[in-house]
Amino acid sequence: MTSSVSSDQSMPLAMAAVEASANLADLTRADFPLLGQTACLGQPLIYMDHAATSQKPRQVLDALQHYYDHDNANVHRGAHQLSVRATEDFERARQKVADFIAASSAREIVFTRNASEAINLVARSWGDANLHEGDEVLLTLMEHHSNIVPWQMLAKRTGCVLRFVDLTDCGELDLNDLRQKLSERTRLVSLAHLSNVLGCFNPISEVTAEAHRFGALVLLDACQSLPHMPVDVSRLGCDFLVGSSHKLCGPTGMGFLWAREELLDAMPPFLGGGEMIQDVYLDHSSWADLPYKFEAGTPAIGEAIGMGVALDYLNQVGLDRIHAWEQQLTLQLFDRLQGIDGLTILGPTPQQEPDRAVLAAFTVDGLHPNDIGALLDSAGICIRSGHHCTQPLHRHYGIPGSARASLSFTNTPEEVDRFAEELVSTIGFLREHS
């Protein structure tokens, strides 16, 4: 059967072949319909909330529409041509994920609804089977709630103990504290690759080397790093990795878990039902092969196909070029924000950490971040305000929340300048009327 979605990465882009230093925003924005709209009062929309969810290129939107227009059928179950085509594209998307992170096999890729479900899968399956009272799970103070709450629930079920690695004064992972807290009781280290608030780039290869010395496994939350730089699981040395489609220019409701095949083989299923079985009897069942024993029920077929096309898109733009362009934006963003009186940015600067995330979470003396976000929105600028699903981190800094501008390769230097100018105006207005 002829597949409905091309398996190569030669789909047309609005960009031309350019050097890594080129302005990727000018070359890609035409692929993103949402970014061309006008906001309230006629201003051009400026989207700076990519750390929460990315925008989707037309190629992804077209792939979703094509699936539902031409190939809508359940996968793995039907012999008819629609099912065969849907299955081919669905499984091709799995291979694209494996290639994107340099996994050794598509059998190591489990499709989930999102990264949160992927972490819960590990906690429920591997955690319930392997952790006991007194065992330790080592986390960090910067973790997203999705990488805290599942382990709290596991601790209540098993009696294992959660410990947290501290931060340095500039907002980076404290490797010395990590080394001090690792022990023979540590069974798992689970941490973010890039912090969604501090922006810090964690030295995962060093973390995995230290953890493996004690026989501990390492789970990596790569949601913030995957859209912005190359990620190779073999080089990082981690044992589990989770990602989310909607931060990768793909559809919502789709994510994945990668784990070493021998780990997945040994883990019991997470959910029961159709698709994940080999044989079902009245009193027992046997499980399907990897990765299907972890994928109960009808999956998000169109969303998986869309995620695969999104990865094609990012690969064609080039992750190295994306990272280089975003480094320039980060320098500009910090330069503009650091000159604003009373504004404090959380986390290391680009000078302290050149590979930091292309975002800035900040506070302004005497002002609530929600007020800042609301007034910027009235000027057509979309940022985020609140705790960003990191309440323990904000408590660590003694603040209820922060404002956050998070960019991507589709943002322009002109947008950074306009954001900074509107922010200065917003701060002045709020101080005058407070």
Coordinates of C-alpha atoms in Angstrom, one line a residue:
M1 CA 0.0 0.0 0.0
T2 CA 1.1 3.6 -0.7
S3 CA 1.5 5.5 2.5
S4 CA -0.5 8.7 2.9
V5 CA 2.3 10.7 4.6
S6 CA 5.8 10.9 3.1
S7 CA 8.4 9.1 5.1
D8 CA 11.2 11.4 4.0
Q9 CA 12.0 14.9 5.3
S10 CA 11.8 16.7 1.9
M11 CA 8.5 18.4 2.5
P12 CA 8.5 22.0 1.3
L13 CA 9.2 24.8 3.8
A14 CA 8.9 28.5 3.5
M15 CA 12.7 28.6 4.3
A16 CA 15.6 28.3 1.9
A17 CA 18.9 26.6 2.5
V18 CA 20.9 29.0 4.8
E19 CA 23.7 29.1 7.2
A20 CA 23.3 28.4 10.9
S21 CA 23.4 32.1 11.8
A22 CA 20.5 33.0 9.5
N23 CA 17.3 34.5 10.8
L24 CA 15.2 31.4 11.1
A25 CA 12.1 33.4 12.1
D26 CA 12.0 35.2 8.7
L27 CA 12.5 31.9 7.0
T28 CA 9.9 29.8 8.9
R29 CA 7.1 32.1 10.0
A30 CA 5.0 31.7 6.9
D31 CA 4.7 28.0 7.8
F32 CA 2.8 28.9 11.0
P33 CA -0.7 30.3 10.3
L34 CA -1.5 31.3 13.9
L35 CA 1.5 33.7 14.0
G36 CA 0.2 35.8 11.2
Q37 CA -3.0 36.9 13.0
T38 CA -3.7 40.4 14.4
A39 CA -4.3 40.7 18.1
C40 CA -6.7 43.1 19.9
L41 CA -6.5 46.8 19.0
G42 CA -4.9 45.9 15.7
Q43 CA -1.4 45.0 17.0
P44 CA 0.5 42.1 15.5
L45 CA 0.3 39.0 17.7
I46 CA 3.6 38.2 19.5
Y47 CA 3.6 34.7 21.0
M48 CA 6.2 34.1 23.8
D49 CA 4.7 31.1 25.6
H50 CA 6.5 28.3 23.7
A51 CA 7.6 26.6 26.9
A52 CA 3.9 25.9 27.7
T53 CA 3.0 24.8 24.1
S54 CA 4.5 25.4 20.7
Q55 CA 2.7 26.5 17.6
K56 CA 2.1 24.1 14.7
P57 CA 3.4 24.5 11.2
R58 CA 1.0 24.1 8.3
Q59 CA 2.6 20.8 7.4
V60 CA 1.4 19.3 10.7
L61 CA -2.1 20.7 10.3
D62 CA -2.2 19.3 6.8
A63 CA -1.1 15.8 7.9
L64 CA -3.9 15.7 10.5
Q65 CA -6.4 16.8 8.0
H66 CA -5.1 14.3 5.5
Y67 CA -5.4 11.4 7.9
Y68 CA -9.0 12.1 8.8
D69 CA -9.9 12.9 5.2
H70 CA -8.3 9.8 3.6
D71 CA -7.1 7.2 6.0
N72 CA -9.3 7.3 9.2
A73 CA -9.3 3.7 10.5
N74 CA -8.1 1.8 13.5
V75 CA -4.5 0.6 13.5
H76 CA -3.2 -2.9 13.8
R77 CA -6.7 -4.5 13.7
G78 CA -7.9 -4.3 10.2
A79 CA -6.9 -6.0 6.9
H80 CA -8.6 -3.4 4.7
Q81 CA -6.6 -0.7 2.9
L82 CA -7.5 2.2 5.2
S83 CA -6.3 0.3 8.3
V84 CA -3.1 -0.7 6.5
R85 CA -2.3 2.8 5.5
A86 CA -3.1 4.2 9.0
T87 CA -1.0 1.5 10.6
E88 CA 1.9 2.2 8.2
D89 CA 1.9 5.9 9.0
F90 CA 1.4 5.4 12.8
E91 CA 4.4 3.0 13.0
R92 CA 6.4 5.3 10.7
A93 CA 5.9 8.0 13.3
R94 CA 7.2 5.7 16.0
Q95 CA 10.4 5.2 14.0
K96 CA 10.7 8.9 13.5
V97 CA 10.7 9.4 17.3
A98 CA 13.3 6.7 17.7
D99 CA 15.5 8.4 15.1
F100 CA 15.0 11.8 16.6
I101 CA 16.5 10.8 19.9
A102 CA 18.9 8.2 18.4
A103 CA 17.2 5.2 20.1
S104 CA 18.5 1.8 19.0
S105 CA 15.0 0.5 18.1
A106 CA 11.4 1.7 17.6
R107 CA 10.5 -1.1 20.0
E108 CA 11.8 1.2 22.7
I109 CA 9.3 4.0 22.0
V110 CA 6.0 3.8 23.8
F111 CA 3.3 6.2 22.8
T112 CA 1.5 8.0 25.6
R113 CA -1.0 10.9 25.9
N114 CA 1.8 13.2 27.1
A115 CA 5.0 13.3 29.1
S116 CA 3.1 13.3 32.4
E117 CA 1.5 9.9 31.5
A118 CA 4.9 8.6 30.5
I119 CA 6.3 9.4 33.9
N120 CA 3.3 7.9 35.6
L121 CA 3.8 4.8 33.5
V122 CA 7.4 4.4 34.8
A123 CA 6.3 5.1 38.4
R124 CA 3.4 2.6 38.2
S125 CA 5.1 -0.1 36.3
W126 CA 8.8 0.0 37.1
G127 CA 8.4 1.8 40.4
D128 CA 5.7 -0.5 41.9
A129 CA 7.7 -3.6 40.8
N130 CA 11.1 -2.5 42.0
L131 CA 10.9 0.0 44.9
H132 CA 10.3 -0.8 48.5
E133 CA 10.3 0.8 51.9
G134 CA 13.5 2.8 52.5
D135 CA 14.5 2.9 48.8
E136 CA 15.2 6.5 47.6
V137 CA 14.1 8.5 44.5
L138 CA 16.3 11.5 44.0
L139 CA 14.7 14.6 42.3
T140 CA 15.6 18.3 42.1
L141 CA 14.0 21.5 43.4
M142 CA 13.4 22.7 39.9
E143 CA 11.2 19.9 38.7
H144 CA 7.8 20.3 37.0
H145 CA 4.9 19.0 39.0
S146 CA 4.7 16.1 36.5
N147 CA 8.1 14.9 37.8
I148 CA 7.2 15.3 41.5
V149 CA 3.6 14.2 42.0
P150 CA 3.9 10.7 40.5
W151 CA 6.8 9.9 42.8
Q152 CA 4.9 11.3 45.8
M153 CA 2.1 8.8 44.9
L154 CA 4.7 6.0 44.5
A155 CA 6.2 6.9 47.9
K156 CA 2.7 6.5 49.5
R157 CA 2.2 3.1 47.9
T158 CA 5.6 1.6 48.5
G159 CA 7.2 3.5 51.4
C160 CA 10.1 4.7 49.3
V161 CA 11.7 8.1 50.2
L162 CA 11.9 11.2 48.0
R163 CA 15.0 13.4 48.3
F164 CA 15.7 16.6 46.5
V165 CA 19.0 18.0 45.1
D166 CA 19.6 21.7 45.9
L167 CA 20.4 24.5 43.5
T168 CA 23.5 26.7 43.3
D169 CA 23.3 30.4 44.1
C170 CA 22.8 31.3 40.4
G171 CA 20.1 28.7 39.9
E172 CA 21.9 25.7 38.5
L173 CA 21.8 22.1 39.6
D174 CA 24.2 21.6 42.6
L175 CA 26.3 18.6 41.5
N176 CA 28.1 18.5 44.8
D177 CA 24.8 18.1 46.6
L178 CA 23.8 15.5 44.1
R179 CA 26.9 13.5 44.9
Q180 CA 26.4 13.8 48.6
K181 CA 22.8 12.6 48.4
L182 CA 23.4 9.6 46.1
S183 CA 23.9 6.4 48.0
E184 CA 23.3 2.6 47.7
R185 CA 19.7 3.3 48.7
T186 CA 19.2 5.5 45.6
R187 CA 17.2 3.5 43.0
L188 CA 16.2 6.3 40.6
V189 CA 17.3 9.9 39.7
S190 CA 14.6 11.8 37.8
L191 CA 15.2 15.3 36.6
A192 CA 14.7 17.8 33.8
H193 CA 17.1 18.3 31.0
L194 CA 16.2 22.0 30.7
S195 CA 14.3 23.8 33.5
N196 CA 11.1 25.5 32.3
V197 CA 11.7 28.3 34.8
L198 CA 15.4 28.6 35.5
G199 CA 16.3 27.8 32.0
C200 CA 19.4 25.9 33.2
F201 CA 20.9 23.1 31.1
N202 CA 21.5 20.2 33.4
P203 CA 24.7 18.1 32.8
I204 CA 23.0 14.8 32.2
S205 CA 26.0 12.8 31.2
E206 CA 27.7 13.6 34.5
V207 CA 24.4 12.9 36.4
T208 CA 24.0 9.5 34.8
A209 CA 27.6 8.6 35.4
E210 CA 27.3 9.4 39.1
A211 CA 23.9 7.6 39.4
H212 CA 25.1 4.5 37.7
R213 CA 28.0 4.2 40.1
F214 CA 25.5 3.4 42.7
G215 CA 23.3 1.2 40.5
A216 CA 20.6 3.8 40.2
L217 CA 18.6 4.4 37.0
V218 CA 18.1 7.9 35.5
L219 CA 14.8 9.3 34.0
L220 CA 15.1 12.4 31.9
D221 CA 12.3 14.9 31.4
A222 CA 13.3 16.2 28.0
C223 CA 10.2 18.2 27.2
Q224 CA 12.0 21.5 27.2
S225 CA 15.2 20.4 25.4
L226 CA 13.9 18.2 22.5
P227 CA 12.5 21.2 20.5
H228 CA 15.6 23.3 20.8
M229 CA 18.7 21.1 20.5
P230 CA 19.8 17.6 19.4
V231 CA 19.2 14.9 22.1
D232 CA 21.0 11.5 21.9
V233 CA 19.9 9.0 24.5
S234 CA 23.0 6.9 24.0
R235 CA 25.4 9.8 24.6
L236 CA 23.4 11.0 27.6
G237 CA 23.4 7.6 29.2
C238 CA 19.9 7.9 30.7
D239 CA 17.6 4.9 31.2
F240 CA 14.2 6.5 30.6
L241 CA 13.3 9.7 28.6
V242 CA 9.9 11.3 28.2
G243 CA 8.8 13.9 25.6
S244 CA 5.6 15.7 24.6
S245 CA 4.4 16.3 21.1
H246 CA 2.8 19.7 21.8
K247 CA 6.1 21.2 22.7
L248 CA 7.6 19.9 19.5
C249 CA 5.4 21.7 17.0
G250 CA 3.1 18.7 17.1
P251 CA -0.5 18.0 18.2
T252 CA -1.7 18.0 21.8
G253 CA -2.7 14.7 23.5
M254 CA 0.4 12.9 22.3
G255 CA 3.7 12.0 24.0
F256 CA 6.2 9.2 24.4
L257 CA 8.3 7.2 26.7
W258 CA 11.7 5.9 25.7
A259 CA 13.4 3.2 27.8
R260 CA 16.1 0.7 27.2
E261 CA 14.5 -2.4 25.8
E262 CA 15.6 -4.7 28.6
L263 CA 13.9 -2.4 31.1
L264 CA 10.7 -2.4 29.1
D265 CA 10.8 -6.2 28.7
A266 CA 11.0 -6.6 32.5
M267 CA 8.2 -4.0 33.3
P268 CA 4.6 -5.2 33.8
P269 CA 1.9 -3.4 31.8
F270 CA 0.5 -0.1 33.0
L271 CA -3.0 -0.3 31.7
G272 CA -5.1 -3.3 30.6
G273 CA -7.5 -3.6 27.6
G274 CA -7.4 -4.0 23.9
E275 CA -4.3 -3.8 21.8
M276 CA -1.9 -4.6 24.7
I277 CA -2.8 -8.3 24.8
Q278 CA -1.6 -11.4 23.0
D279 CA -4.3 -13.9 24.2
V280 CA -7.2 -13.4 26.6
Y281 CA -8.9 -16.2 28.5
L282 CA -11.5 -16.0 31.2
D283 CA -9.0 -16.3 34.0
H284 CA -5.8 -14.9 32.6
S285 CA -4.2 -13.0 29.7
S286 CA -0.8 -12.8 28.1
W287 CA 0.8 -9.6 26.8
A288 CA 1.7 -8.3 23.4
D289 CA 5.3 -7.7 22.4
L290 CA 7.0 -4.3 22.9
P291 CA 6.0 -1.6 22.7
Y292 CA 2.3 -2.6 22.5
K293 CA 2.0 -4.1 25.9
F294 CA 2.0 -0.5 27.2
E295 CA -0.5 0.9 24.7
A296 CA -3.9 -0.2 25.8
G297 CA -6.9 0.8 23.7
T298 CA -7.2 2.8 20.5
P299 CA -4.3 5.3 20.4
A300 CA -4.2 8.9 19.2
I301 CA -3.5 7.9 15.6
G302 CA -3.8 11.2 13.9
E303 CA -1.8 12.9 16.6
A304 CA 1.0 10.3 16.4
I305 CA 1.2 10.9 12.6
G306 CA 1.2 14.7 13.2
M307 CA 4.0 14.4 15.7
G308 CA 6.0 12.4 13.2
V309 CA 5.5 15.2 10.6
A310 CA 6.5 17.8 13.3
L311 CA 9.8 15.9 13.8
D312 CA 10.4 15.9 10.1
Y313 CA 9.9 19.7 10.1
L314 CA 12.3 20.3 13.0
N315 CA 14.9 18.0 11.4
Q316 CA 14.6 19.9 8.1
V317 CA 15.0 23.3 9.8
G318 CA 17.9 21.7 11.7
L319 CA 18.2 21.5 15.4
D320 CA 21.7 22.8 15.4
R321 CA 20.5 25.9 13.5
I322 CA 17.6 26.3 15.8
H323 CA 19.9 26.2 18.8
A324 CA 22.2 28.7 17.3
W325 CA 19.4 31.1 16.4
E326 CA 17.8 30.8 19.8
Q327 CA 21.1 31.5 21.5
Q328 CA 21.2 34.9 19.8
L329 CA 17.6 35.6 20.9
T330 CA 18.5 34.6 24.5
L331 CA 21.4 37.0 24.6
Q332 CA 19.1 39.8 23.2
L333 CA 16.3 39.0 25.6
F334 CA 18.6 39.1 28.7
D335 CA 20.3 42.2 27.5
R336 CA 17.0 44.0 27.3
L337 CA 15.5 42.7 30.5
Q338 CA 18.6 43.2 32.6
G339 CA 18.4 46.9 32.0
I340 CA 14.9 47.2 33.6
D341 CA 14.9 48.7 37.1
G342 CA 13.6 46.3 39.8
L343 CA 13.4 43.3 37.5
T344 CA 15.1 40.0 38.6
I345 CA 15.5 37.0 36.2
L346 CA 15.5 33.6 37.8
G347 CA 18.3 31.2 36.8
P348 CA 21.7 31.5 35.2
T349 CA 22.5 34.1 32.5
P350 CA 23.6 33.2 29.0
Q351 CA 27.1 34.2 29.9
Q352 CA 27.1 31.7 32.8
E353 CA 25.4 29.0 30.8
P354 CA 25.5 29.4 27.0
D355 CA 23.2 26.4 26.4
R356 CA 20.4 27.6 28.7
A357 CA 16.8 27.7 27.5
V358 CA 15.5 30.5 25.3
L359 CA 13.3 31.9 28.1
A360 CA 13.3 34.3 31.0
A361 CA 11.2 33.9 34.1
F362 CA 11.3 37.1 36.1
T363 CA 9.8 39.1 38.9
V364 CA 9.4 42.9 39.3
D365 CA 9.7 44.5 42.7
G366 CA 6.2 45.3 44.1
L367 CA 4.3 44.0 41.1
H368 CA 2.2 40.8 40.7
P369 CA 3.2 38.7 37.6
N370 CA -0.5 38.2 36.7
D371 CA -0.9 42.0 36.3
I372 CA 2.1 42.1 34.1
G373 CA 0.9 39.3 31.9
A374 CA -2.6 40.7 31.6
L375 CA -1.5 44.2 30.5
L376 CA 1.0 42.7 28.0
D377 CA -1.8 40.6 26.6
S378 CA -3.8 43.7 26.0
A379 CA -0.9 44.9 23.8
G380 CA -1.0 41.6 21.9
I381 CA 2.0 40.0 23.6
C382 CA 1.4 36.5 25.0
I383 CA 3.6 35.5 27.9
R384 CA 2.8 33.3 31.0
S385 CA 2.4 34.2 34.6
G386 CA 2.0 32.1 37.7
H387 CA 4.0 29.2 39.2
H388 CA 4.5 27.4 35.8
C389 CA 3.8 24.0 37.5
T390 CA 6.8 24.5 39.8
Q391 CA 5.4 25.6 43.1
P392 CA 8.2 24.1 45.2
L393 CA 10.8 26.0 43.2
H394 CA 9.0 29.3 43.6
R395 CA 8.7 28.6 47.4
H396 CA 12.4 28.0 47.4
Y397 CA 12.9 31.5 46.2
G398 CA 10.2 32.9 48.5
I399 CA 7.9 34.1 45.7
P400 CA 4.4 33.1 44.8
G401 CA 5.0 33.1 41.0
S402 CA 6.8 34.8 38.1
A403 CA 6.3 36.1 34.7
R404 CA 7.9 34.1 31.9
A405 CA 8.7 34.9 28.3
S406 CA 9.6 31.8 26.4
L407 CA 10.7 32.0 22.7
S408 CA 11.4 29.7 19.8
F409 CA 13.1 29.9 16.4
T410 CA 9.9 31.6 15.0
N411 CA 10.5 34.7 17.2
T412 CA 12.2 37.7 15.7
P413 CA 14.6 40.2 17.2
E414 CA 12.0 42.9 16.6
E415 CA 9.5 41.0 18.7
V416 CA 12.1 40.9 21.6
D417 CA 12.5 44.6 21.3
R418 CA 8.8 45.3 21.3
F419 CA 8.3 43.0 24.2
A420 CA 10.9 44.8 26.3
E421 CA 9.4 48.2 25.4
E422 CA 5.9 47.2 26.3
L423 CA 7.2 45.6 29.5
V424 CA 8.8 48.9 30.5
S425 CA 5.6 50.7 29.7
T426 CA 3.5 48.1 31.7
I427 CA 5.8 48.4 34.7
G428 CA 5.6 52.1 34.7
F429 CA 1.8 52.1 34.4
L430 CA 1.4 49.6 37.2
R431 CA 3.7 51.5 39.5
E432 CA 1.9 54.7 38.8
H433 CA -1.5 53.2 39.6
S434 CA -0.6 50.9 42.5

